[in-house]
Coordinates of C-alpha atoms and ligand atoms in Angstrom, one line a residue:
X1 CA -77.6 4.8 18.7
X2 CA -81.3 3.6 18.6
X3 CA -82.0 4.6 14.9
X4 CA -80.4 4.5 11.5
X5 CA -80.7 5.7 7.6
X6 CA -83.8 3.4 5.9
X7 CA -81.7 0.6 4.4
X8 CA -81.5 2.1 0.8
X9 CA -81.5 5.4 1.3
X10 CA -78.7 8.0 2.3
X11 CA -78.6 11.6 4.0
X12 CA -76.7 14.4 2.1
X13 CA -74.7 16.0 4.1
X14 CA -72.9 19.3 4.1
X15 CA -69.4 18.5 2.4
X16 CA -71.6 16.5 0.0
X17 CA -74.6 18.9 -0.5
X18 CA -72.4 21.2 -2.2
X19 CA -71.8 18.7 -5.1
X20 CA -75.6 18.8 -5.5
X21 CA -76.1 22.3 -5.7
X22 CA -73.5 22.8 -8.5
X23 CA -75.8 20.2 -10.2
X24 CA -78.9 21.3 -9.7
X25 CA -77.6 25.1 -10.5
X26 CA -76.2 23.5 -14.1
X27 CA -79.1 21.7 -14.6
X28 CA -81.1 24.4 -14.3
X29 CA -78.9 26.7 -16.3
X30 CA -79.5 24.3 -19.3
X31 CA -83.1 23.7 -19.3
X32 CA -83.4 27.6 -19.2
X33 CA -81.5 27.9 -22.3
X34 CA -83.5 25.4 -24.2
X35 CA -87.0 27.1 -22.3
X36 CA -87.9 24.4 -20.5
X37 CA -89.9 25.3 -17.1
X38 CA -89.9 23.6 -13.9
X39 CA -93.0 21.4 -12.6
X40 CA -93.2 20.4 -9.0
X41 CA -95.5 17.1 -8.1
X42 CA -96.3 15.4 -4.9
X43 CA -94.4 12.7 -3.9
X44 CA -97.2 10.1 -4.2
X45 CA -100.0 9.8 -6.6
X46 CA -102.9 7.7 -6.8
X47 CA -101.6 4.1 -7.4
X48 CA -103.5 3.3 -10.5
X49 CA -101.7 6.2 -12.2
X50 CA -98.1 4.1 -11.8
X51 CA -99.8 0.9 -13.0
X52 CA -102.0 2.2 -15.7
X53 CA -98.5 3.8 -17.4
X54 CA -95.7 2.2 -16.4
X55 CA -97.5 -0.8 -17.0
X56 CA -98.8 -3.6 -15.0
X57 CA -96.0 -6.7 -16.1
X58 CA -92.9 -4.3 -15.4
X59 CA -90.7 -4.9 -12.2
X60 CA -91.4 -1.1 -11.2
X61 CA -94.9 -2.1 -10.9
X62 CA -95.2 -5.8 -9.9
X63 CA -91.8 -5.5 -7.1
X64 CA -90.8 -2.3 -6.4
X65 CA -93.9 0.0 -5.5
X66 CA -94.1 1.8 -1.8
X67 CA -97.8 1.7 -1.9
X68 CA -100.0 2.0 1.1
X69 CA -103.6 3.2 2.2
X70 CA -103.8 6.5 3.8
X71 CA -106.6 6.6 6.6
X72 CA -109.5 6.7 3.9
X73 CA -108.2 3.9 2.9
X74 CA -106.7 4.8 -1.2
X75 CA -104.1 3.2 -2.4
X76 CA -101.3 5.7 -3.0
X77 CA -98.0 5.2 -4.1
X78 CA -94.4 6.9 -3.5
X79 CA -93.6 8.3 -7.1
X80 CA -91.3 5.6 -8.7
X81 CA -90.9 8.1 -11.8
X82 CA -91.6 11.0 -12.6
X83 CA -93.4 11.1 -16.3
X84 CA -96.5 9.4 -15.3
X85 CA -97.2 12.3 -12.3
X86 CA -96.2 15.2 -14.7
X87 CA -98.5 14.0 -17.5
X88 CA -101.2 14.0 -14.9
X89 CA -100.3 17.3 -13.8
X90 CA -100.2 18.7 -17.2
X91 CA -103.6 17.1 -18.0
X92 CA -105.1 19.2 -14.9
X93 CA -103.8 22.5 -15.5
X94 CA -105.7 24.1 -18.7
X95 CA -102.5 26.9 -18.4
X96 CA -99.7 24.5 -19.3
X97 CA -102.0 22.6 -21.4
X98 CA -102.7 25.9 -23.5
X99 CA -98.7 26.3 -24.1
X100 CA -97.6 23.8 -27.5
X101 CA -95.3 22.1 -27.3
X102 CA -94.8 22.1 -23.6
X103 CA -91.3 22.2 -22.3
X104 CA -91.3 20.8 -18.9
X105 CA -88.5 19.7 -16.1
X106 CA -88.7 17.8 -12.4
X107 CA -86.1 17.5 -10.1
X108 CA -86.6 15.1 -7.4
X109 CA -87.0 12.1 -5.3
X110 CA -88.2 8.5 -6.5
X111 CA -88.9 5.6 -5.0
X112 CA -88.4 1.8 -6.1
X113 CA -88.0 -1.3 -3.7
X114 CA -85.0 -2.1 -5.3
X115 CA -81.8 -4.5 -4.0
X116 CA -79.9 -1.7 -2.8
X117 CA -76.3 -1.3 -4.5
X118 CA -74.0 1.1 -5.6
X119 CA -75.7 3.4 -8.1
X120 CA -78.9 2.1 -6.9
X121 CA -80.8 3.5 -3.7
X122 CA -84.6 3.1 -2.7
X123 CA -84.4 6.7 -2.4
X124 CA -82.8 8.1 -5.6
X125 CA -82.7 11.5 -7.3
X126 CA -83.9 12.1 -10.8
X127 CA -83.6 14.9 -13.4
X128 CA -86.3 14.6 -16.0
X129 CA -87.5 16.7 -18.9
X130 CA -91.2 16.3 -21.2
X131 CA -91.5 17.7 -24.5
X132 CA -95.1 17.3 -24.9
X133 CA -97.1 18.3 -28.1
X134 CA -95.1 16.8 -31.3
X135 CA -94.5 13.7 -33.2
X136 CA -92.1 15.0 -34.9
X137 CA -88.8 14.2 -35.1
X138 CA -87.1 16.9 -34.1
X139 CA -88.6 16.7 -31.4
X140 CA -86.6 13.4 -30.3
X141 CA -83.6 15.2 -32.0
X142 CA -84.0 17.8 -28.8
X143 CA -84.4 15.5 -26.1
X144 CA -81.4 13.3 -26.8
X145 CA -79.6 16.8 -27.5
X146 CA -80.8 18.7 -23.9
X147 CA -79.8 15.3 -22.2
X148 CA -76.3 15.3 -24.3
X149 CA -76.2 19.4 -22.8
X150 CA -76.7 17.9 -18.9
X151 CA -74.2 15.6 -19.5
X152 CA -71.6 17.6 -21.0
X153 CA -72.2 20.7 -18.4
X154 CA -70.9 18.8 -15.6
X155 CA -68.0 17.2 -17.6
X156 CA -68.6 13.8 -18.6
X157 CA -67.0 12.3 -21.8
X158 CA -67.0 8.8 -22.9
X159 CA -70.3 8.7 -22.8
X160 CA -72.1 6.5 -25.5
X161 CA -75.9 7.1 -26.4
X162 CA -78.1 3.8 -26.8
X163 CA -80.9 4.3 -29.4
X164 CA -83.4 2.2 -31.1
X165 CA -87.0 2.2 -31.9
X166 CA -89.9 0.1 -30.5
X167 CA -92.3 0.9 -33.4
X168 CA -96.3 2.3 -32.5
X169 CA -99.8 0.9 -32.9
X170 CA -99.7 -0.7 -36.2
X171 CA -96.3 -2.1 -36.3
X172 CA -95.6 -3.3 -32.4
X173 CA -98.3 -5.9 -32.4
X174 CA -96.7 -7.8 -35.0
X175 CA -93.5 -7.6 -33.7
X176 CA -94.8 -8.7 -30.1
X177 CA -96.3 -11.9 -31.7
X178 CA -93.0 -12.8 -33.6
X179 CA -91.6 -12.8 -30.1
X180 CA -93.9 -14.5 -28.5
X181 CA -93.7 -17.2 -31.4
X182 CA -89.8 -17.0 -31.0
X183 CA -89.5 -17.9 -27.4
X184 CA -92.8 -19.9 -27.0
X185 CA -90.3 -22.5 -29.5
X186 CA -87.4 -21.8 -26.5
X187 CA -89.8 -21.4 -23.3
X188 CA -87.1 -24.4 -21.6
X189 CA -84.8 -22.2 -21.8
X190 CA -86.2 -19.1 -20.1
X191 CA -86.3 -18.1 -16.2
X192 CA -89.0 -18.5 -14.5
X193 CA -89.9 -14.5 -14.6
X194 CA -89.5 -14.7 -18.5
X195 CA -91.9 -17.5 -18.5
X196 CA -94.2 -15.9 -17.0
X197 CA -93.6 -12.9 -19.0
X198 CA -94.1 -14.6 -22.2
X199 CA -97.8 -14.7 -21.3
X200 CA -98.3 -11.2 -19.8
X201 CA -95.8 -8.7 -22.4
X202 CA -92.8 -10.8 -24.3
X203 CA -91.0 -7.7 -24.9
X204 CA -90.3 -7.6 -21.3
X205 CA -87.9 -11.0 -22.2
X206 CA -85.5 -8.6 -23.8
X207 CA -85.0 -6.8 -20.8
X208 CA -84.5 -9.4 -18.9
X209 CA -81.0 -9.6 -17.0
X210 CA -80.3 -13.4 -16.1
X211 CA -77.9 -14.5 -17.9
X212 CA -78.9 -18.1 -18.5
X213 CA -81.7 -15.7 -20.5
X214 CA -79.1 -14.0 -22.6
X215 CA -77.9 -16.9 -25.5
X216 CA -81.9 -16.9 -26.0
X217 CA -82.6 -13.4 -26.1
X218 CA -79.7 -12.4 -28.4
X219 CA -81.5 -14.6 -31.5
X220 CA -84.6 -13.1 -31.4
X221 CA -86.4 -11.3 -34.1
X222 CA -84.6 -7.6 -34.8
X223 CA -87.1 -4.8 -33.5
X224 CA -85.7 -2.8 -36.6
X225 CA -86.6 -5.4 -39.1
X226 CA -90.6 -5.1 -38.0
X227 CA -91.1 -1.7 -38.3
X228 CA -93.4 -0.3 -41.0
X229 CA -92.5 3.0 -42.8
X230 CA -93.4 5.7 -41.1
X231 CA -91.8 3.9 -37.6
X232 CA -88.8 3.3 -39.9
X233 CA -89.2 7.0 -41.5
X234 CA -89.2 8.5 -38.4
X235 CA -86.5 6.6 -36.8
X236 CA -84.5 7.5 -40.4
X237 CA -84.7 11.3 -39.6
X238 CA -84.3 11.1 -35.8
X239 CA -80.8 9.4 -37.1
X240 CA -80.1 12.5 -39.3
X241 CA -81.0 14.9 -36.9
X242 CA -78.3 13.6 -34.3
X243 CA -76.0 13.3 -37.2
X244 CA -76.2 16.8 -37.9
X245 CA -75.8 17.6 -34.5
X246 CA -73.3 15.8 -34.2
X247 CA -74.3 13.5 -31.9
X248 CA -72.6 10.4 -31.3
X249 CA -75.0 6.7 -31.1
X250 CA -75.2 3.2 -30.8
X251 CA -78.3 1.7 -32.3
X252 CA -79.4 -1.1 -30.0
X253 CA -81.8 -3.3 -31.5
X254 CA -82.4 -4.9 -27.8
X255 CA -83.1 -1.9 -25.9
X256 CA -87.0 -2.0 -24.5
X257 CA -86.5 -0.1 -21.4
X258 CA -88.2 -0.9 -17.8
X259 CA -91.4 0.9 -18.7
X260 CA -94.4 0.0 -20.7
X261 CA -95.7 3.5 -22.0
X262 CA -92.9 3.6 -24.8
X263 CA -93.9 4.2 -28.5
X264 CA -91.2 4.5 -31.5
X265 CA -87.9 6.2 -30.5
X266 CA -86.2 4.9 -27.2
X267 CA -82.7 6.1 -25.7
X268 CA -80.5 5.8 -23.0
X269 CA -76.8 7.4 -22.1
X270 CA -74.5 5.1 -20.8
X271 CA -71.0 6.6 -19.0
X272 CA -67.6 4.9 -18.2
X273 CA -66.9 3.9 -14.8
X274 CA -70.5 3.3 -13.7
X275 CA -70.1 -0.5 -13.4
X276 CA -73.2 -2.5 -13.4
X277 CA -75.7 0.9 -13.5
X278 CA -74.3 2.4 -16.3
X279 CA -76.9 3.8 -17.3
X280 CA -77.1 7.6 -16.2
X281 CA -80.7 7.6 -17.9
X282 CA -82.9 7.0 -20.5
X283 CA -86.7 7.7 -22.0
X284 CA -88.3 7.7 -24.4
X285 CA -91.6 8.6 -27.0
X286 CA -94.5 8.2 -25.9
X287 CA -97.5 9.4 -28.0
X288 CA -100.3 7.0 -26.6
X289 CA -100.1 8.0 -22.7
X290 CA -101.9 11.5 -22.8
X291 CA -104.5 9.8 -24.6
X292 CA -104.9 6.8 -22.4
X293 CA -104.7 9.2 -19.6
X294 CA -108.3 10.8 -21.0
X295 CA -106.5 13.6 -22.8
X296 CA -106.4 14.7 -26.3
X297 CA -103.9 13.2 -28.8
X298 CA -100.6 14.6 -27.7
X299 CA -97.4 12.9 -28.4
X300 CA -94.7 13.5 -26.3
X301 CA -91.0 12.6 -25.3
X302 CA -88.8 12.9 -22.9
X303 CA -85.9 11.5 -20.4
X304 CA -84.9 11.1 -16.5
X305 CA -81.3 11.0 -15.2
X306 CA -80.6 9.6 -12.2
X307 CA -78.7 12.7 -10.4
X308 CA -76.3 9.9 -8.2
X309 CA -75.4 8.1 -10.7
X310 CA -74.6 11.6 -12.6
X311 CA -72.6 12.7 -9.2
X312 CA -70.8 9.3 -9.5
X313 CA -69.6 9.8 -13.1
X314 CA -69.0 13.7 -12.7
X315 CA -65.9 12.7 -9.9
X316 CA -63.8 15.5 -9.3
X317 CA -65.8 18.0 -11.5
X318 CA -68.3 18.6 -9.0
X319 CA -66.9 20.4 -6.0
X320 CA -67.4 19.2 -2.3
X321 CA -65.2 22.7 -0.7
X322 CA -68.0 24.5 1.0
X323 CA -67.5 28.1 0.4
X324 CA -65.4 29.7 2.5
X325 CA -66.8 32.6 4.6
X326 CA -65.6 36.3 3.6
X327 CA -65.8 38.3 7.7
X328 CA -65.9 36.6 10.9
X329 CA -66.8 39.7 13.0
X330 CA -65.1 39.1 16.3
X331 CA -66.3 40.4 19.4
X332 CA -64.0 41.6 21.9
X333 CA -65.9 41.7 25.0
X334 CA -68.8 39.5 26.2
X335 CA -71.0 43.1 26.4
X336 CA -70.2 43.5 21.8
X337 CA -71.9 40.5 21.0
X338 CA -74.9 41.7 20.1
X339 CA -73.2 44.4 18.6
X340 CA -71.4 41.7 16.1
X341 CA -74.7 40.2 15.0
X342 CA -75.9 43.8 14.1
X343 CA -72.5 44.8 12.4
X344 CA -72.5 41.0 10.5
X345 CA -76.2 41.9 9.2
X346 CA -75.2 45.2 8.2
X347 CA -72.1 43.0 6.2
X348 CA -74.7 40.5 4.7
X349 CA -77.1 43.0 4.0
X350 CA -75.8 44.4 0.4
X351 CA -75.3 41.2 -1.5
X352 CA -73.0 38.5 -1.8
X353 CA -71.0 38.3 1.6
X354 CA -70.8 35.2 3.4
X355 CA -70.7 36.9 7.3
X356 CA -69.9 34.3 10.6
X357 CA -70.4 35.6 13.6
X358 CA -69.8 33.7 17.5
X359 CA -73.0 33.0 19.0
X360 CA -71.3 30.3 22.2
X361 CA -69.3 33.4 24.4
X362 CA -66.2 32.3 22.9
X363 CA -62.7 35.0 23.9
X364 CA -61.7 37.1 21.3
X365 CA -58.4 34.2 21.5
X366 CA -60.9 31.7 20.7
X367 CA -63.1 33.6 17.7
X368 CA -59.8 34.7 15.9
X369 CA -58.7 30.3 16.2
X370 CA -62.1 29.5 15.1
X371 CA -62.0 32.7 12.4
X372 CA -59.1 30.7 11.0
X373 CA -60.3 27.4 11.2
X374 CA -63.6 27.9 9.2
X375 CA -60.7 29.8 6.4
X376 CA -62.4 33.4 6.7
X377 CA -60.7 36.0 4.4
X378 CA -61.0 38.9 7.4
X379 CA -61.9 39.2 10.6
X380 CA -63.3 42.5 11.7
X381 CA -63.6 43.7 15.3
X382 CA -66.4 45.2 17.6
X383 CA -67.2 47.1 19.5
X384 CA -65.8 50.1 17.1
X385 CA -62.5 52.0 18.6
X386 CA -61.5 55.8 18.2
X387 CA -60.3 54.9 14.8
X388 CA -63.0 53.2 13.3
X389 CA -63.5 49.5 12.7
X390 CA -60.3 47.3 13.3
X391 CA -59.9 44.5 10.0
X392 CA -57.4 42.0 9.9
X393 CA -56.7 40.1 6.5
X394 CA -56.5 36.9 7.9
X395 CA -55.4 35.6 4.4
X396 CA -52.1 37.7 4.2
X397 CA -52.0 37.5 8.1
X398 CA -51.9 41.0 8.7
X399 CA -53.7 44.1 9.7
X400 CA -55.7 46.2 6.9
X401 CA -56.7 50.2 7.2
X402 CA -59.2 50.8 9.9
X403 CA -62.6 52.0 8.5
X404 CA -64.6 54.7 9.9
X405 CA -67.9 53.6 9.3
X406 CA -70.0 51.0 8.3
X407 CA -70.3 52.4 4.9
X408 CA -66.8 52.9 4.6
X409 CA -66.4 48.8 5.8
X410 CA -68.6 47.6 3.5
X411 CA -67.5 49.5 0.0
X412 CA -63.9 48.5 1.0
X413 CA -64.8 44.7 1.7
X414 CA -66.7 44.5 -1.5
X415 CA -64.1 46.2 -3.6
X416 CA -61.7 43.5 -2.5
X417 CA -63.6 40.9 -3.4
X418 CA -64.5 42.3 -7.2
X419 CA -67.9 43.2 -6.4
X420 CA -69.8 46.7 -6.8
X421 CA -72.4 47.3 -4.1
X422 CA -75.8 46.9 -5.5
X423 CA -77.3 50.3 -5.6
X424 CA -80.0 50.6 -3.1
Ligands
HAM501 P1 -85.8 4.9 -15.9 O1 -84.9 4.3 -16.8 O2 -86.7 3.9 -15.0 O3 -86.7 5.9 -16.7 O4 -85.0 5.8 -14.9 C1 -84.1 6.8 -15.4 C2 -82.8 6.8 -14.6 O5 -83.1 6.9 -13.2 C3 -82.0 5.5 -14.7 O6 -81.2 5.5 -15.9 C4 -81.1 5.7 -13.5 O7 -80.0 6.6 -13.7 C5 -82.0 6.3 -12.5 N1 -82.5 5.3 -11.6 C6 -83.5 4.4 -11.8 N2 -83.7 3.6 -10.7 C7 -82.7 4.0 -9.8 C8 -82.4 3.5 -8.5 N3 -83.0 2.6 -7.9 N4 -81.3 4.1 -7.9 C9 -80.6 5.1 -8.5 N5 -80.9 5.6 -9.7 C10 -82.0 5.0 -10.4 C11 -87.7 6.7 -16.1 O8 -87.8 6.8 -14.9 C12 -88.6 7.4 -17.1 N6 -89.5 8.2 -16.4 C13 -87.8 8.2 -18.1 C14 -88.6 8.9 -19.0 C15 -89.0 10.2 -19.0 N7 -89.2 8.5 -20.1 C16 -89.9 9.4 -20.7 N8 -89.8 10.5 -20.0

């Protein structure tokens, strides 16, 4: 075999697939109920839109961006998240703009150059949602809640939501200098990527994963303890609001997150049996990026999920049986093939039935082997005899009333499978 996968990325395969639909047709299902509408990007942007938000010191930006030059030469960049586009997106359309708040969703691809591992792909799946247009509160309050609503649809428990704030304009700047001051007194003891982030953005330190970092990074200066009052205010009522929704959370005074366009409220939902990338997502405020984007003041919010990691803690839950077909129509001569696609159309036609028909010259010996193999509830025979259509119920193993007519066929096929045909 001359070619295989990208290292990092996977197919999805039938047998698989069908895990994915159930969880794209539950996502769905929720952001409807809490009227959020879908948004559909392209899969790269402009480069300087990744590194303008996410921020020029993060690892997203400085190791794991697909960026290349189309034949114009601009630097464009496979999508590494999915706020940054949408934000651009909603900046552009004077439509979605008009709407306040707006209540947005993506569901799609990303791209990072990252180690691959399990839970971790160069290819990878996210579910995000954007609340855009308030500061308040309960506006954070919705987020964590819609994420809590994802979650719980495709049956996770023990699931433990991270939440802390990294304070705004007036109240970050001093907290980033008491860090700075902190490790500048314990730079000896950093990696070499936290020395150099100590120059560039010393939150970053806290995010840091070596663990010769961690004894250091676990007596810095409390985020909590530098925010002013209406950071602290806020984060006060975004506390009550879960409360009241009873909404179960950690704070997490060291939580920064792996992107730089973060202001006040930050989150993440961590699930059992993840290992390593326990995280099944996070987000986040962010009430500067609109503006820095050349919009008007618009705070926002929001969160991504990464849909494998979501697959990986949903197990069982999610179902990988494809749905079984309802009629094989069988031909019993080579001339009544034909005849079986028409008859199999007529079958589809109406609504839900799942219709097979034999389409490699197989004997009638060989359709009605295969019409049991692929688990079909009848099998129904053409061409059409004296006494109407021949049906077999393949389930009970038996023969069921011949129907005159195609009509007839249908009406009794759908009544045995609890539907009503559509009327048309
Ligand atoms: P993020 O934390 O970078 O946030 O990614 C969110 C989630 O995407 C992670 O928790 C994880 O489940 C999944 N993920 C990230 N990288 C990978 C990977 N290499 N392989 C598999 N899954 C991965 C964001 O992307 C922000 N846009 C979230 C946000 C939305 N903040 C505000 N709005």
């Amino acid at each position: 075999m001359k070619f295989q996968v990208p290292r990092g990325t996977r197919d999805i395969l039938p047998g698989e697939v069908e895990r994915w639909h159930w969880l794209e047709e539950r996502t769905r299902d929720v952001m409807r109920r809490y009227g959020y509408r879908e948004v559909r990007t392209p899969l790269f942007e402009a480069t300087d839109l990744f590194v303008r938000s996410v921020g020029e010191s993060t690892d997203i930006v400085r190791k794991e961006l697909y960026t290349f030059a189309d034949r114009k030469g601009r630097s464009l960049t496979l999508r590494p998240e999915g706020t940054a586009p949408l934000v651009r997106a909603y900046l552009e359309s004077p439509a979605v703009r008009a709407e306040s708040p707006a209540r947005l969703y993506y569901l799609g691809p990303m791209f990072r150059y990252e180690r691959p591992q399990a839970g971790r792909y160069r290819q990878f799946w996210q579910i995000g949602a954007e609340l855009l247009g308030s500061a308040k509160p309960e506006a954070d309050a919705e987020m964590i809640d819609l994420f809590r609503a994802i979650v719980e649809e495709v049956g996770l428990e023990n699931v433990t939501v991270l939440l802390n704030s990294l304070g705004d304009a007036v109240c970050r700047p001093r907290y980033r200098e008491a860090i700075r001051a902190y490790f500048e007194g314990r730079i000896e003891d950093l990696c070499g990527d936290c020395k150099e982030r100590l120059k560039t953005n010393p939150l970053r330190i806290l995010d840091c994963k070596v663990p010769s970092c961690a004894p250091v990074i676990a007596g810095a200066p409390n985020v909590l303890d530098s925010l002013c009052a209406p950071c602290a205010e806020h984060f006060d009522a975004v506390k009550n609001a879960l409360d009241r929704l009873s909404i179960r959370y950690e704070v997490a005074p060291r939580l920064v997150r792996g992107l730089d366009y973060y202001t006040r409220t930050v989150f993440e939902i961590h699930a059992a049996g993840l290992g390593a990338q326990n995280a099944v997502g996070g987000g986040g405020r962010y009430d500067q990026l609109v503006k820095d984007f050349g919009g008007p003041d618009t705070p926002a919010i929001g969160f991504s999920i990464g849909m494998e990691r979501l697959l990986l803690a949903a197990g069982e839950a999610a179902p990988s049986e494809p749905p079984r077909p309802d009629v094989c129509v069988i031909a019993l001569a080579p001339e009544a093939a034909v005849e079986a696609q028409v008859l199999a159309n007529q079958l589809r036609t109406p609504a839900a039935m799942q219709v097979l028909v034999d389409v490699q010259g197989r004997s009638a010996s060989a359709q009605m082997k295969w019409a049991s193999k692929v688990g079909a509830r009848w099998a129904v025979f053409v061409p059409k005899g004296k006494e109407g259509y021949a049906v077999r119920d393949m389930a009970a193993g038996e023969d069921a009333p011949n129907q005159p007519g195609v009509a007839e066929l249908r009406a009794w096929l759908l009544a045995r499978r609890g539907l009503v045909e559509s009327a048309r």
